[in-house]
Structure formats: C-alpha cells, structure tokens
C-alpha cells in the first residue's frame, strides 16, 4: 500500500477540481425533473464540467480505449440501482431516487463526488434512506482526524447505518484520490476482519480520500446486471450514494468537493 500525501499546493489544485464537480452536481440537482432521460441528465453534468475545463474520468474507464469500459460521462443509478448505472434512455419519474456520481480531472488533479437526487415527491422511507446515507458521510467527515485508524471511523459509519435498520454495501468501497482517481488506500464504509488485518491504516495530514457510503434500505446483497456495470440491490429495495473528496488536515478533515 503506497499512500501519497499531498502538499498544500496539491490540495489547492484538488479543491479547484472539486469545485467544478460540485458545480456540475448542483446543476444536475437543480435541473433534474420528471420526464427527463438519464442521458439528458448526464449531458448537463458533462457540459458543466467541460465548460469549466474539466476532463471526465468515467467514460471508457478503466482502459480509456474508446468503446471499451464504462459507456457514460457520469454514473446515474436509479432506485434499486446502487452505483455504476449507465446513462441512457430511461425516463425519470416522479418519486425516483437518482444517484449521480461525477469524477473529473482539472489541472492534473482529480475530484470525485456523488449525490442522490429526489425526483418530485418521494416516500418517507426514501427520504430516510437519503438522510441516513448523507449523515453517514457527515459522521465520517466529523470523525476523520490524524492518528485515528480508518477502521474506527468505518465502524461508526456502519453502526449508524445498521442502527437505522439499513445496510452498507460491501462489494464497493471508497478510495484514495489525487493525480489519479483511484489511489491507495481502499476506504470501506464498513469493517471486516480482512480489512482490520490487511487494509487498515492510520489517518495522516495530507491524505486525500474519496469517502462514499452506499446504503441499501433493505438487505446488503447486490447483483451486477448483464451490462457488466449496473449494480442493483438483490431485494429490489432502493439505495442511496453520497461521496465527497476529503483531505485529512492537522486537526481534522477538509471537504474538497463542497463548493468552497
Ligand atoms: Mg464517485
Ligand atoms: Mg469514488
């Protein structure tokens, strides 16, 4: 495991990338409405970050050979889709929950963030799912500080989610981020014996992590669809996904994708 620590200048550049991601997701939230396709929503995000000079990191990931890899600028996952949904002709309807994940590079540095957007009027359970997932991320932001083990933060995230009767996705995790979107370490939102033995790490100033709780209203099992990308809940209950790119500072954490 090789964790790259960032300088003050690196962090400024990452914040500049993060600001563009924030703007793109904010625009998606403002403009998403019933009757729109997920491809139209993808285009809004794409236009926002490209007009700011950002380069998308998802299209044709991981090879970046055209025609091979992920076929979209953003990941758009609706209702029981958790992550890696492919933008297309699906029409958004009143009561849908839409997770939009956006990663870009700007000035050589990456920003990665995701939000779940309510389309029209959603149910109390859907609202609770969004609130719990967002609070799991907020809790991590409050708990991050140098000298603490990641497993201690992840334990609190998992306990919070499960105390609300919901489940943490185990197949997908957050990650270090910097000049590349995916750097060491792996940053799970739950704890396992395997992680404690081989993956755990101490938080240090200059670390930059993409923390991204993926929460399911029902049970934790997931299935990958035949398209090879879209991850859905096995029990068809809805999922939510929130992500920020976060720097560890001398005293705590600093969110780089919150628009500041
Ligand atoms: Mg992301
Ligand atoms: Mg990520």
mmCIF file of N, CA, C and O in Angstrom, residues 3 48 52 78 100 104 112 119 141-142 149 160 166 176 183 197 244-245 259:
data_model
loop_
_atom_site.group_PDB
_atom_site.id
_atom_site.type_symbol
_atom_site.label_atom_id
_atom_site.label_comp_id
_atom_site.label_asym_id
_atom_site.label_seq_id
_atom_site.Cartn_x
_atom_site.Cartn_y
_atom_site.Cartn_z
ATOM 1 N N UNK A 3 0.525 5.196 0.038
ATOM 2 C CA UNK A 3 -0.385 6.336 0.183
ATOM 3 C C UNK A 3 0.363 7.630 -0.105
ATOM 4 O O UNK A 3 1.359 7.942 0.550
ATOM 5 N N UNK A 48 -21.353 21.022 -17.908
ATOM 6 C CA UNK A 48 -20.907 21.909 -16.826
ATOM 7 C C UNK A 48 -19.417 21.736 -16.562
ATOM 8 O O UNK A 48 -18.676 22.708 -16.466
ATOM 9 N N UNK A 52 -15.941 24.216 -17.786
ATOM 10 C CA UNK A 52 -15.006 24.735 -16.777
ATOM 11 C C UNK A 52 -13.595 24.174 -16.976
ATOM 12 O O UNK A 52 -12.715 24.386 -16.141
ATOM 13 N N UNK A 78 -30.603 4.626 -10.659
ATOM 14 C CA UNK A 78 -31.985 4.982 -10.286
ATOM 15 C C UNK A 78 -32.610 3.908 -9.383
ATOM 16 O O UNK A 78 -32.572 2.716 -9.716
ATOM 17 N N UNK A 100 -26.213 10.381 -8.722
ATOM 18 C CA UNK A 100 -25.328 10.870 -9.787
ATOM 19 C C UNK A 100 -23.916 10.940 -9.218
ATOM 20 O O UNK A 100 -23.681 11.588 -8.198
ATOM 21 N N UNK A 104 -13.816 14.038 -12.159
ATOM 22 C CA UNK A 104 -13.106 14.766 -13.225
ATOM 23 C C UNK A 104 -11.646 15.005 -12.843
ATOM 24 O O UNK A 104 -11.272 14.904 -11.669
ATOM 25 N N UNK A 112 -13.907 13.787 -7.014
ATOM 26 C CA UNK A 112 -14.881 12.698 -7.165
ATOM 27 C C UNK A 112 -15.949 12.908 -6.099
ATOM 28 O O UNK A 112 -15.620 13.022 -4.912
ATOM 29 N N UNK A 119 -36.527 12.925 -7.247
ATOM 30 C CA UNK A 119 -37.302 13.451 -8.377
ATOM 31 C C UNK A 119 -38.749 13.592 -7.912
ATOM 32 O O UNK A 119 -39.399 12.586 -7.592
ATOM 33 N N UNK A 141 -16.862 12.677 8.089
ATOM 34 C CA UNK A 141 -16.171 13.972 7.982
ATOM 35 C C UNK A 141 -15.846 14.513 9.384
ATOM 36 O O UNK A 141 -14.763 15.043 9.621
ATOM 37 N N UNK A 142 -16.775 14.329 10.327
ATOM 38 C CA UNK A 142 -16.537 14.787 11.702
ATOM 39 C C UNK A 142 -15.516 13.921 12.426
ATOM 40 O O UNK A 142 -14.788 14.395 13.290
ATOM 41 N N UNK A 149 -7.439 5.397 13.375
ATOM 42 C CA UNK A 149 -7.471 4.352 12.339
ATOM 43 C C UNK A 149 -8.743 4.498 11.516
ATOM 44 O O UNK A 149 -9.799 4.836 12.058
ATOM 45 N N UNK A 160 -24.001 3.326 12.570
ATOM 46 C CA UNK A 160 -25.060 4.321 12.378
ATOM 47 C C UNK A 160 -26.085 3.823 11.346
ATOM 48 O O UNK A 160 -27.294 3.891 11.570
ATOM 49 N N UNK A 166 -30.808 -0.215 8.138
ATOM 50 C CA UNK A 166 -30.390 -0.258 6.727
ATOM 51 C C UNK A 166 -29.058 -0.993 6.602
ATOM 52 O O UNK A 166 -28.461 -1.375 7.614
ATOM 53 N N UNK A 176 -8.378 6.214 -1.994
ATOM 54 C CA UNK A 176 -7.507 7.377 -2.080
ATOM 55 C C UNK A 176 -7.682 8.027 -3.437
ATOM 56 O O UNK A 176 -8.139 7.396 -4.397
ATOM 57 N N UNK A 183 -6.447 5.832 -5.965
ATOM 58 C CA UNK A 183 -5.133 5.596 -5.378
ATOM 59 C C UNK A 183 -5.336 4.739 -4.130
ATOM 60 O O UNK A 183 -6.468 4.581 -3.653
ATOM 61 N N UNK A 197 -7.112 -6.793 9.300
ATOM 62 C CA UNK A 197 -5.817 -7.498 9.198
ATOM 63 C C UNK A 197 -4.925 -6.899 8.132
ATOM 64 O O UNK A 197 -3.734 -6.730 8.327
ATOM 65 N N UNK A 244 -17.813 12.425 -1.002
ATOM 66 C CA UNK A 244 -17.000 13.640 -1.064
ATOM 67 C C UNK A 244 -15.529 13.246 -1.151
ATOM 68 O O UNK A 244 -15.127 12.206 -0.613
ATOM 69 N N UNK A 245 -14.750 14.099 -1.798
ATOM 70 C CA UNK A 245 -13.293 14.018 -1.747
ATOM 71 C C UNK A 245 -12.864 14.852 -0.538
ATOM 72 O O UNK A 245 -13.222 16.029 -0.438
ATOM 73 N N UNK A 259 -17.859 22.840 -2.752
ATOM 74 C CA UNK A 259 -18.158 24.095 -3.443
ATOM 75 C C UNK A 259 -17.434 25.309 -2.892
ATOM 76 O O UNK A 259 -17.578 26.408 -3.430
#
